[in-house]
Amino acid sequence: MTDQRFNPLAADKRWQERWASAGTFEADDASSKPRSYVLEMFPYPSGRIHMGHVRNYTMGDVLARFRRMQGYEVLHPMGWDAFGMPAENAAMEKKVHPGEWTRANIASMRSQLKTLGFAFDWSRELATCEPDYYGQEQALFIDLFEGDLVYRKESAVNWDPVDMTVLANEQVIDGKGWRSGAPVEKRKLSQWFLKITDFAEDLLAGLGELKGWPEKVRLMQENWIGKSQGLQFHFDLAEAQGDIASVEVFSTRPDTIFGASFVALSADHPLTQALASQNATLAAFAEECKAGGTTAAELETMEKKGFDTGLTVTHPLDPDWQLPVYVANFVLMDYGTGAVFGVPAHDQRDLDFARKYDLPVKRVVSDGEETNADFAGKEAYTGPGKIVNSAFLDGMTVEAAQQNVIDRAQAEGWGKAQTTWRLRDWGVSRQRYWGTPIPIIHCDDCGPVPVPKDQLPVVLPEDIDFETPGNPLERHATWKHVDCPKCGKAARRETDTLDTFVDSSWYFLRFASQPDDRPFDPDVVKQWLPVTQYIGGVEHAILHLLYARFWTRALASIGKLDFAEPFESLFTQGMVTHETYKHGDGSWLSPEEVEKNGADWAVISDGSPVTTGRIEK
Ligand code: ANZ
Ligand code: ZN
């Protein structure tokens, strides 16, 4: 008798072979059916499929099959986000070539995904580390360069003085290099930037249209873009310092101008630098500030420190009122004007600072209860209310007073309405081997010249060594020595590679259309895009999704596409997590290796004690 029991291994295999040979899940570009593009964020080929992948791709798979059953022509592709640091780390640790390591991982993960039987269109598989992908990315980079959306500028990087190499932010742990343990220095390097800030207003406005996105993600992007409207104005110095006669500040709260009690400069402010060149104590303080953190959270929580310059400035609305000028560690040079006026009663950082340096704290906004100028306590009042203790502003609402001060400043010529953005241009240069080579040649006479498109792709050299620290492309004997495409003189190839977020900023276009001779066919792309449903981890809520939205707009602005938003609907899945287990020495144990032993946990094989930890990804 034949075995009547269902044998999934045999049945899956039989059906998967049938699907493959019939091309069941291959999307037809010429189809006349309505279309549905179901996309899950493509994986990094780290080694093996984990449960997070299974969860993510299962959700997409269910939706893709459902849409197909409903009569849609479905595009449901799969590929590999294959450049990045882990491959270089493996090269250094295991002495394997990053390409070999990556391609072996892709092979095993592909076979795992195939075994799972997902309904992917494998005919469109791509890997960002292959020249047929990154060469087209180079072509797009050149288009953006020619469209004036790319520029070069000096910018600080993390430099490991022992390993003599640039470190990514995630390789800096507590201010020290992850391998050498040496204190990391800031170094200035000339790097490439993409003009995402040109699209700030548009990226913000576009969020309002994304009805199929979680509110939470839209809000995170809004905060990241960070539009602030306020007043930019100057305080005159009582005594000019060389050619600096005033201090320009930006404030979103001009209504609180009568509550000002000091002006604070960033450590990098030109006035700080001028003073520091004559004052070693100030110079040392400024250095200390620069070593500190710069994220909003860090600025919020770190101890507020200042240095009294001894200078004073005049209040713009009262010529008899002088305010002290400090250098403070919580003022950033690259936001607003790099200087602020402090209103301790209504800003927490200013209050912490004022209490520490014993500066006046004057109430100018009343919540309706307290109206007197004396402000007690350790918590600034930042809520709505009526203006008090502020001359002609008294009795106005916060909003009315803001408008009043802005109008007055503009009429009297000491300030103007100003919009400031938190978003910065996107620095895409990485001093790394395993990434897309930036297709530029530096010539002493012609400056940076794009590689002519008929010479693309600029392929990564295979013969590299990771024994010496630093960027292997920089050290390679011949790769960077090329002639200038414009004048023919000996020139130098750019040895930086692109941030891997660039690779994932357009892969959804290449899935929709992948001709050999250009990045995509816009007419075919238009049939499929925007992606009907995008699915992935919420950890990509800001950077990846914002960069992809920017890249799509940037291509549209130079006429390569005719739509702005790449993803119509977004679903952010949760993360698969589990309680964690470790040996006494801190090394990881998997859940199968441990058992409960009374109230504690022990290693099954030898009974040794186990430390349990947080629930983690
Ligand atoms: C006076 C004031 C009074 C302020 C008050 C706030 C509350 P957002 O909304 O994030 O744009 N600021 C301006 N430039 C800064 C810099 N380079 N580094 C640190 N802080 C800076 O914040 C704008 C406010 O942040 C500005 O408004 C300024 O402080 C501060 F009751 O001015 B405000
Ligand atoms: Zn030249």
XYZ file of C-alpha atoms and ligand atoms in Angstrom:
651
model
C 0.000 0.000 0.000
C 1.269 3.488 -0.722
C 1.845 5.859 2.140
C -1.344 7.923 2.442
C 0.011 10.389 4.959
C 0.751 13.880 3.752
C 4.476 14.292 3.379
C 5.213 18.016 3.404
C 8.850 17.658 2.421
C 7.955 15.740 -0.720
C 4.820 17.729 -1.511
C 6.454 21.126 -1.009
C 9.328 20.119 -3.208
C 7.027 18.829 -5.945
C 4.928 21.984 -5.949
C 7.878 24.332 -5.718
C 9.398 22.674 -8.763
C 6.104 23.013 -10.626
C 5.872 26.739 -9.715
C 9.452 27.308 -10.812
C 9.127 25.556 -14.164
C 5.747 27.166 -14.919
C 6.961 30.624 -13.818
C 3.813 30.824 -11.673
C 5.004 33.797 -9.610
C 6.724 35.726 -12.371
C 5.127 39.108 -12.898
C 4.121 39.983 -16.435
C 5.080 43.553 -17.393
C 2.632 43.439 -20.306
C -0.355 42.219 -18.307
C -3.680 43.979 -18.744
C -4.873 43.039 -15.243
C -4.914 45.545 -12.389
C -1.551 45.546 -10.637
C -0.360 45.047 -7.125
C 3.259 45.486 -6.032
C 3.899 43.752 -2.722
C 7.349 44.381 -1.305
C 9.089 43.375 1.884
C 12.293 45.172 2.839
C 15.059 43.119 1.251
C 17.388 41.320 3.650
C 21.014 41.880 4.468
C 22.760 38.562 3.705
C 24.157 38.060 7.174
C 24.333 34.267 7.048
C 21.069 32.568 7.699
C 17.390 33.396 7.645
C 16.149 34.251 11.153
C 12.607 34.262 12.536
C 12.241 37.992 11.863
C 12.731 37.282 8.156
C 10.257 34.414 8.212
C 7.665 36.616 9.845
C 8.216 39.531 7.460
C 8.255 37.464 4.274
C 5.287 35.367 5.357
C 3.144 38.466 5.730
C 4.109 39.651 2.261
C 3.593 36.172 0.880
C 0.055 35.883 2.212
C -0.842 39.255 0.765
C 0.794 38.555 -2.598
C -1.060 35.231 -2.983
C -4.326 36.796 -1.884
C -4.007 39.573 -4.452
C -3.167 37.064 -7.156
C -6.284 35.068 -6.283
C -8.283 38.266 -6.491
C -7.161 38.707 -10.067
C -4.318 41.138 -9.760
C -1.060 40.913 -11.666
C 1.270 40.766 -8.677
C 4.897 41.826 -8.452
C 6.496 40.212 -5.409
C 10.281 40.234 -5.831
C 13.256 39.319 -3.664
C 16.873 40.446 -3.571
C 19.833 41.250 -1.339
C 21.043 44.416 0.336
C 24.522 43.045 0.024
C 27.079 45.776 0.705
C 28.128 46.846 4.184
C 30.404 46.464 7.118
C 29.758 42.917 8.382
C 31.369 41.540 5.204
C 34.481 43.627 5.846
C 34.572 42.523 9.449
C 34.335 38.905 8.336
C 37.183 39.578 5.917
C 39.348 40.861 8.739
C 38.398 38.182 11.236
C 38.020 35.103 9.067
C 40.343 36.121 6.221
C 37.718 35.572 3.538
C 37.035 38.022 0.738
C 33.915 40.132 1.479
C 32.448 39.083 -1.878
C 32.992 35.417 -1.215
C 31.465 35.681 2.264
C 28.464 37.650 0.960
C 27.760 35.399 -2.023
C 27.988 32.262 0.111
C 25.485 33.785 2.552
C 23.173 34.716 -0.309
C 23.308 31.161 -1.636
C 22.352 29.628 1.681
C 19.655 32.186 2.476
C 18.196 31.855 -1.016
C 17.925 28.121 -0.578
C 16.258 28.588 2.807
C 13.724 31.026 1.345
C 13.055 28.644 -1.529
C 12.467 25.800 0.907
C 9.911 27.965 2.663
C 8.053 28.143 -0.648
C 7.422 31.875 -0.756
C 5.692 33.139 -3.884
C 8.584 35.281 -5.089
C 9.380 36.253 -8.634
C 12.935 34.894 -8.552
C 13.548 35.978 -12.152
C 14.015 39.533 -10.849
C 16.416 38.654 -8.035
C 19.174 41.240 -7.592
C 22.125 41.798 -5.264
C 23.378 45.313 -4.676
C 27.006 44.113 -4.548
C 27.003 42.996 -8.197
C 28.261 45.373 -10.914
C 25.019 45.045 -12.909
C 23.261 46.720 -9.970
C 25.823 49.117 -8.570
C 26.948 50.191 -12.054
C 23.417 51.462 -12.667
C 23.519 53.172 -9.291
C 26.694 54.924 -10.434
C 24.803 56.109 -13.534
C 22.088 57.556 -11.289
C 24.687 59.224 -9.075
C 26.129 60.904 -12.173
C 22.641 62.025 -13.220
C 22.164 63.610 -9.803
C 25.657 65.136 -9.982
C 24.798 66.685 -13.328
C 21.430 67.758 -11.948
C 23.287 69.732 -9.270
C 21.993 67.577 -6.414
C 25.452 66.356 -5.328
C 28.275 68.413 -3.844
C 31.489 68.080 -1.906
C 32.234 69.607 1.469
C 34.593 69.232 4.412
C 33.017 67.265 7.167
C 34.087 65.586 10.385
C 34.603 61.816 10.628
C 35.532 59.544 13.526
C 39.228 58.740 13.253
C 40.859 55.830 15.075
C 44.467 56.966 15.650
C 45.754 53.437 16.345
C 44.064 51.540 13.510
C 44.574 54.627 11.302
C 41.087 54.287 9.912
C 37.760 56.079 9.705
C 35.103 54.530 11.935
C 31.367 54.382 11.400
C 29.322 55.771 14.311
C 28.368 52.262 15.371
C 32.068 51.367 15.662
C 32.597 54.055 18.268
C 31.787 52.689 21.692
C 31.911 55.134 24.602
C 34.118 57.424 22.555
C 36.629 54.651 21.788
C 37.429 52.607 18.666
C 35.727 49.210 18.809
C 38.899 47.271 17.870
C 41.753 49.375 19.183
C 40.031 50.816 22.248
C 41.826 54.101 21.511
C 39.999 57.403 22.104
C 38.434 58.438 18.798
C 39.377 61.801 17.255
C 37.330 64.022 14.961
C 39.023 64.623 11.602
C 37.906 66.755 8.707
C 37.666 65.064 5.317
C 36.275 66.243 2.025
C 33.132 64.194 1.440
C 30.185 63.866 -0.933
C 26.709 65.063 0.032
C 23.271 64.701 -1.540
C 20.992 67.737 -1.347
C 18.115 66.195 0.573
C 17.514 69.578 2.240
C 16.351 70.979 -1.128
C 13.355 68.679 -0.683
C 12.686 69.311 3.028
C 9.465 71.252 2.512
C 8.229 68.781 -0.070
C 9.137 65.679 1.979
C 7.240 67.177 4.901
C 4.184 68.161 2.868
C 4.125 64.717 1.207
C 3.691 63.005 4.595
C 0.175 64.414 4.768
C -0.802 62.426 1.669
C 0.501 59.103 2.953
C -2.808 57.851 4.297
C -1.614 54.255 4.134
C 1.313 54.849 6.483
C 1.247 54.438 10.262
C 0.713 57.760 12.001
C 3.700 56.976 14.217
C 6.105 56.718 11.269
C 4.814 59.914 9.701
C 5.369 61.693 12.990
C 8.900 60.320 13.324
C 9.734 61.601 9.845
C 8.149 64.954 10.603
C 10.289 65.328 13.711
C 13.384 64.251 11.845
C 12.794 66.864 9.146
C 12.149 69.291 12.007
C 10.690 72.479 10.602
C 10.896 75.399 13.059
C 9.543 78.855 12.460
C 10.705 81.804 14.466
C 12.752 84.983 14.550
C 16.381 85.477 13.659
C 17.842 88.645 15.116
C 21.017 90.115 16.573
C 22.205 91.408 19.908
C 24.814 94.188 19.651
C 27.995 93.610 21.650
C 28.699 96.389 24.157
C 32.228 96.354 22.775
C 32.980 95.022 19.309
C 35.555 92.202 19.211
C 37.690 92.820 16.144
C 35.236 92.817 13.263
C 32.516 91.040 15.245
C 30.050 93.653 16.516
C 26.951 91.578 17.207
C 25.643 88.062 17.914
C 22.977 86.610 15.657
C 20.463 84.233 17.334
C 17.538 82.092 16.209
C 14.509 81.601 18.450
C 11.150 79.887 18.100
C 9.984 81.838 21.158
C 10.439 85.562 20.413
C 7.411 86.100 22.705
C 9.740 85.404 25.654
C 12.236 88.090 24.708
C 11.677 90.042 27.955
C 12.536 86.908 29.933
C 16.040 86.730 28.454
C 18.813 86.427 30.988
C 21.905 85.507 28.970
C 23.204 84.843 25.462
C 25.028 81.574 24.822
C 27.415 80.703 22.005
C 28.394 77.328 20.618
C 31.985 76.156 21.132
C 32.532 76.433 17.366
C 31.032 79.908 17.028
C 33.353 82.427 15.298
C 33.211 84.715 18.344
C 34.139 81.812 20.634
C 37.054 81.005 18.363
C 38.234 84.609 18.282
C 38.115 84.809 22.091
C 39.681 81.370 22.543
C 42.698 82.357 20.471
C 43.529 84.826 23.287
C 42.360 82.708 26.198
C 43.745 79.235 26.917
C 41.105 78.407 29.551
C 38.307 79.146 27.102
C 40.129 77.189 24.374
C 40.286 74.163 26.700
C 36.602 74.545 27.601
C 35.631 74.717 23.912
C 37.588 71.506 23.211
C 35.782 69.787 26.079
C 32.404 70.833 24.628
C 33.277 69.442 21.200
C 34.109 66.039 22.687
C 30.569 65.788 24.121
C 27.502 64.347 22.427
C 25.387 66.163 19.879
C 22.123 64.235 19.732
C 18.991 65.886 21.073
C 18.713 63.283 23.820
C 22.319 63.792 24.878
C 21.913 67.559 24.910
C 18.819 67.205 27.031
C 20.356 65.018 29.708
C 24.002 66.036 29.909
C 25.207 68.418 32.553
C 24.912 71.990 31.284
C 28.248 73.736 31.387
C 29.209 77.264 30.491
C 32.076 79.700 30.361
C 31.505 83.373 31.122
C 33.253 85.386 28.414
C 32.957 88.620 30.410
C 31.362 90.262 27.353
C 27.891 91.746 27.378
C 25.259 92.470 24.743
C 22.437 95.004 24.649
C 18.805 93.909 24.696
C 17.213 94.900 21.363
C 14.104 96.335 23.085
C 15.872 98.119 25.940
C 19.158 99.997 25.356
C 19.832 100.086 29.123
C 19.664 96.333 29.541
C 22.933 94.355 29.307
C 23.040 90.552 29.171
C 26.109 88.373 29.843
C 27.568 86.252 27.024
C 28.503 82.642 27.797
C 29.906 79.790 25.765
C 27.712 76.773 26.524
C 27.997 73.062 25.781
C 24.328 72.685 24.829
C 24.448 75.101 21.896
C 25.192 73.459 18.542
C 27.010 75.257 15.748
C 25.153 73.538 12.938
C 21.653 74.514 14.010
C 20.115 77.966 13.605
C 22.907 80.498 13.982
C 24.989 78.650 16.585
C 23.930 81.108 19.286
C 20.819 81.497 21.464
C 19.311 83.778 24.036
C 18.391 81.942 27.219
C 14.989 82.249 28.883
C 15.339 80.145 32.034
C 11.711 80.311 33.185
C 10.458 78.802 29.931
C 13.157 76.479 28.659
C 14.493 73.549 30.673
C 18.068 73.679 29.406
C 18.215 77.395 30.078
C 16.805 76.860 33.566
C 19.370 74.194 34.468
C 22.038 76.549 33.203
C 20.721 79.606 35.051
C 20.433 77.767 38.367
C 23.981 76.543 38.021
C 25.472 79.966 37.204
C 23.074 81.951 39.365
C 21.502 83.955 36.548
C 18.113 85.725 36.765
C 14.981 83.621 36.190
C 12.033 85.801 35.214
C 8.507 84.616 34.488
C 7.139 86.072 31.244
C 4.432 83.519 30.409
C 1.697 82.898 32.955
C -0.412 79.748 33.129
C -3.160 81.922 34.687
C -2.183 81.308 38.310
C 1.231 82.811 38.982
C 1.961 86.157 37.337
C 4.795 87.649 39.379
C 8.292 87.835 37.896
C 9.909 85.571 40.507
C 10.064 82.069 39.169
C 10.735 79.300 41.670
C 11.348 75.620 41.150
C 13.341 73.423 38.833
C 10.832 72.872 36.063
C 10.526 75.380 33.246
C 7.009 76.339 32.151
C 6.691 75.646 28.433
C 2.917 75.572 28.098
C 0.461 78.121 26.705
C -0.671 81.240 28.532
C -0.665 85.023 28.702
C 2.462 87.152 28.502
C 3.415 88.967 31.729
C 6.240 91.259 32.901
C 6.954 92.136 29.269
C 6.072 95.813 28.651
C 3.917 96.179 25.539
C 3.472 92.405 25.168
C 1.616 92.025 28.477
C -1.746 90.329 28.175
C -1.147 88.839 24.732
C -1.261 85.127 23.977
C 2.017 83.396 23.184
C 1.124 83.320 19.465
C 0.065 86.978 19.296
C 3.208 88.079 21.117
C 5.382 86.066 18.733
C 3.823 87.778 15.749
C 4.104 91.164 17.435
C 7.843 90.786 18.100
C 8.500 89.435 14.588
C 6.627 92.352 12.996
C 8.411 94.859 15.202
C 11.855 93.366 14.493
C 11.209 93.455 10.759
C 9.864 97.013 10.866
C 12.770 98.232 12.990
C 15.310 96.233 11.009
C 16.899 94.165 13.791
C 15.524 90.783 12.812
C 13.473 88.748 10.368
C 11.069 85.811 10.315
C 13.060 82.649 9.696
C 12.419 78.958 9.049
C 15.031 76.516 10.292
C 15.251 72.798 9.514
C 16.712 70.024 11.568
C 17.285 67.910 8.454
C 20.864 67.986 7.144
C 22.201 67.100 3.725
C 23.007 63.421 3.406
C 26.709 62.624 3.649
C 27.175 59.538 1.461
C 30.979 59.069 1.452
C 32.285 56.024 3.263
C 35.984 55.230 3.535
C 35.255 51.537 2.988
C 35.897 48.834 0.422
C 32.620 46.898 0.361
C 30.310 49.465 -1.224
C 29.497 51.132 -4.540
C 32.555 53.030 -5.810
C 31.702 56.714 -6.249
C 32.093 57.247 -10.019
C 34.241 60.377 -9.911
C 37.818 61.097 -11.010
C 39.772 63.912 -9.392
C 41.933 65.950 -11.729
C 44.269 68.731 -10.585
C 43.178 70.870 -13.514
C 39.519 69.950 -14.073
C 38.449 69.222 -10.480
C 36.040 66.328 -9.872
C 34.962 64.795 -13.196
C 32.252 62.108 -13.469
C 33.319 58.836 -15.074
C 31.839 58.814 -18.615
C 28.760 56.589 -18.632
C 30.171 54.303 -21.320
C 32.967 53.449 -18.886
C 30.596 52.264 -16.183
C 30.509 50.215 -14.060
C 33.523 51.276 -12.048
C 34.172 47.809 -10.675
C 35.690 47.074 -7.283
C 39.128 45.472 -7.556
C 39.226 41.858 -6.326
C 42.869 41.755 -5.220
C 42.738 43.642 -1.971
C 44.217 43.088 1.410
C 42.704 43.660 4.804
C 45.929 43.036 6.723
C 46.842 46.718 6.878
C 44.263 49.002 8.460
C 42.489 51.677 6.431
C 40.551 51.680 3.164
C 41.895 48.955 0.804
C 40.849 51.046 -2.221
C 43.127 53.837 -1.067
C 46.078 51.454 -0.634
C 45.574 49.414 -3.811
C 48.669 49.708 -6.040
C 46.962 50.596 -9.324
C 43.171 51.008 -8.976
C 43.044 54.691 -8.226
C 45.582 55.758 -10.841
C 43.619 56.758 -13.936
C 43.694 59.510 -16.525
C 41.303 62.436 -16.427
C 38.341 61.747 -18.754
C 38.306 65.430 -19.709
C 41.931 66.474 -20.320
C 43.784 63.140 -20.284
C 46.243 64.147 -17.559
C 47.163 61.713 -14.814
C 44.370 61.898 -12.212
C 43.063 60.015 -9.173
C 39.968 57.886 -8.835
C 37.656 58.615 -5.881
C 38.345 55.878 -3.322
C 35.296 56.462 -1.123
C 32.256 54.246 -1.612
C 28.581 55.124 -1.194
C 26.643 54.720 2.034
C 24.692 51.454 1.717
C 21.462 53.410 2.291
C 21.928 54.627 -1.288
C 21.686 51.014 -2.508
C 18.324 50.586 -0.793
C 16.999 53.956 -1.981
C 16.084 52.751 -5.464
C 16.075 48.922 -5.492
C 12.264 48.920 -5.707
C 12.599 50.680 -9.090
C 15.092 48.138 -10.369
C 12.789 45.273 -9.312
C 10.075 46.791 -11.472
C 12.307 47.158 -14.495
C 15.873 45.975 -15.068
C 17.225 46.682 -18.530
C 20.965 46.088 -19.148
C 21.726 49.496 -20.565
C 20.166 51.837 -18.005
C 18.914 51.826 -14.406
C 15.254 51.268 -15.346
C 12.672 51.963 -18.009
C 10.446 54.757 -16.644
C 7.425 53.550 -18.612
C 7.614 50.070 -17.128
C 8.321 51.458 -13.662
C 5.224 53.608 -13.958
C 3.079 50.509 -14.504
C 4.129 49.062 -11.143
C 4.974 51.942 -8.851
C 4.210 53.167 -6.261
C 4.652 49.971 -4.262
C 1.122 49.007 -3.238
C 2.144 47.573 0.124
C 5.581 47.867 1.713
C 6.347 45.730 4.760
C 9.329 45.920 7.085
C 10.803 46.753 10.432
C 10.007 49.971 12.249
C 13.751 50.454 12.782
C 13.747 51.798 9.204
C 10.988 54.327 9.930
C 13.293 57.273 9.538
C 16.443 56.838 7.509
C 15.675 54.221 4.868
C 12.143 55.428 4.241
C 13.139 59.078 4.118
C 16.087 58.407 1.802
C 13.891 56.337 -0.535
C 11.301 59.131 -0.605
C 14.059 61.657 -1.295
C 15.692 59.551 -4.013
C 12.362 59.143 -5.803
C 11.733 62.903 -5.674
C 15.278 63.698 -6.740
C 14.918 61.440 -9.802
C 11.550 63.012 -10.555
C 13.069 66.500 -10.316
C 15.608 65.657 -13.036
C 12.950 64.105 -15.236
C 13.776 60.420 -14.688
C 10.464 59.571 -13.008
C 7.076 61.201 -12.856
C 5.880 60.387 -9.365
C 7.133 61.442 -5.953
C 6.128 58.850 -3.379
C 7.559 55.323 -3.716
C 5.400 53.522 -1.131
C 1.643 53.916 -1.096
C 1.049 51.859 2.051
C 3.442 50.856 4.760
C 3.148 48.180 7.398
C 5.771 48.070 10.119
C 5.910 44.671 11.707
C 7.017 44.144 15.255
C 10.220 42.348 16.085
C 10.535 38.686 16.975
C 12.037 38.659 20.438
C 12.963 36.248 23.200
C 14.415 36.311 26.675
C 18.207 36.022 26.366
C 20.656 33.610 28.013
C 24.362 33.869 28.649
C 27.196 31.849 30.128
C 29.038 33.300 33.105
C 31.703 34.642 30.706
C 29.084 36.646 28.807
C 28.901 34.419 25.700
C 25.455 33.750 24.241
C 23.408 30.573 24.676
C 20.433 29.643 22.541
C 17.097 28.776 24.190
C 17.554 25.078 23.268
C 20.775 24.966 25.292
C 19.234 25.953 28.625
C 16.710 24.554 31.077
C 14.898 25.760 34.160
C 16.509 24.512 37.338
C 14.245 25.444 40.265
C 14.058 29.210 40.188
C 17.220 29.507 38.066
C 18.388 28.508 34.627
C 21.219 26.108 33.814
C 23.103 24.870 30.757
C 21.601 21.495 29.818
C 24.919 19.894 28.848
C 26.886 20.574 32.035
C 24.485 22.153 34.515
C 26.551 25.337 34.756
C 24.704 28.517 35.750
C 23.007 30.732 33.181
C 22.423 34.480 33.402
C 19.091 35.509 31.927
C 18.804 38.882 30.267
C 16.346 41.245 28.671
C 13.944 40.247 25.954
C 15.831 41.108 22.767
C 15.667 40.992 18.996
C 14.668 81.521 23.091
C 13.752 80.567 23.716
C 12.907 80.767 24.779
C 13.786 79.340 23.112
C 12.146 79.700 25.226
C 13.059 78.244 23.524
C 12.214 78.459 24.605
P 13.457 74.029 17.883
O 12.004 74.113 18.197
O 14.043 72.700 18.128
O 13.802 74.610 16.540
N 18.216 76.965 19.825
C 18.348 77.668 18.691
N 19.505 77.388 18.085
C 20.119 76.484 18.869
C 21.381 75.820 18.782
N 22.217 76.049 17.772
N 21.712 74.926 19.742
C 20.871 74.711 20.789
N 19.680 75.315 20.924
C 19.308 76.202 19.973
O 14.208 74.941 18.944
C 14.442 76.279 18.729
C 14.935 76.815 20.039
O 16.127 76.090 20.399
C 15.289 78.257 19.958
O 14.301 79.043 20.635
C 16.511 78.366 20.855
O 15.992 78.633 22.139
C 17.120 77.001 20.809
F 11.321 79.886 26.249
O 15.148 80.857 21.937
B 14.817 79.409 21.945
Zn 41.546 67.034 -16.290
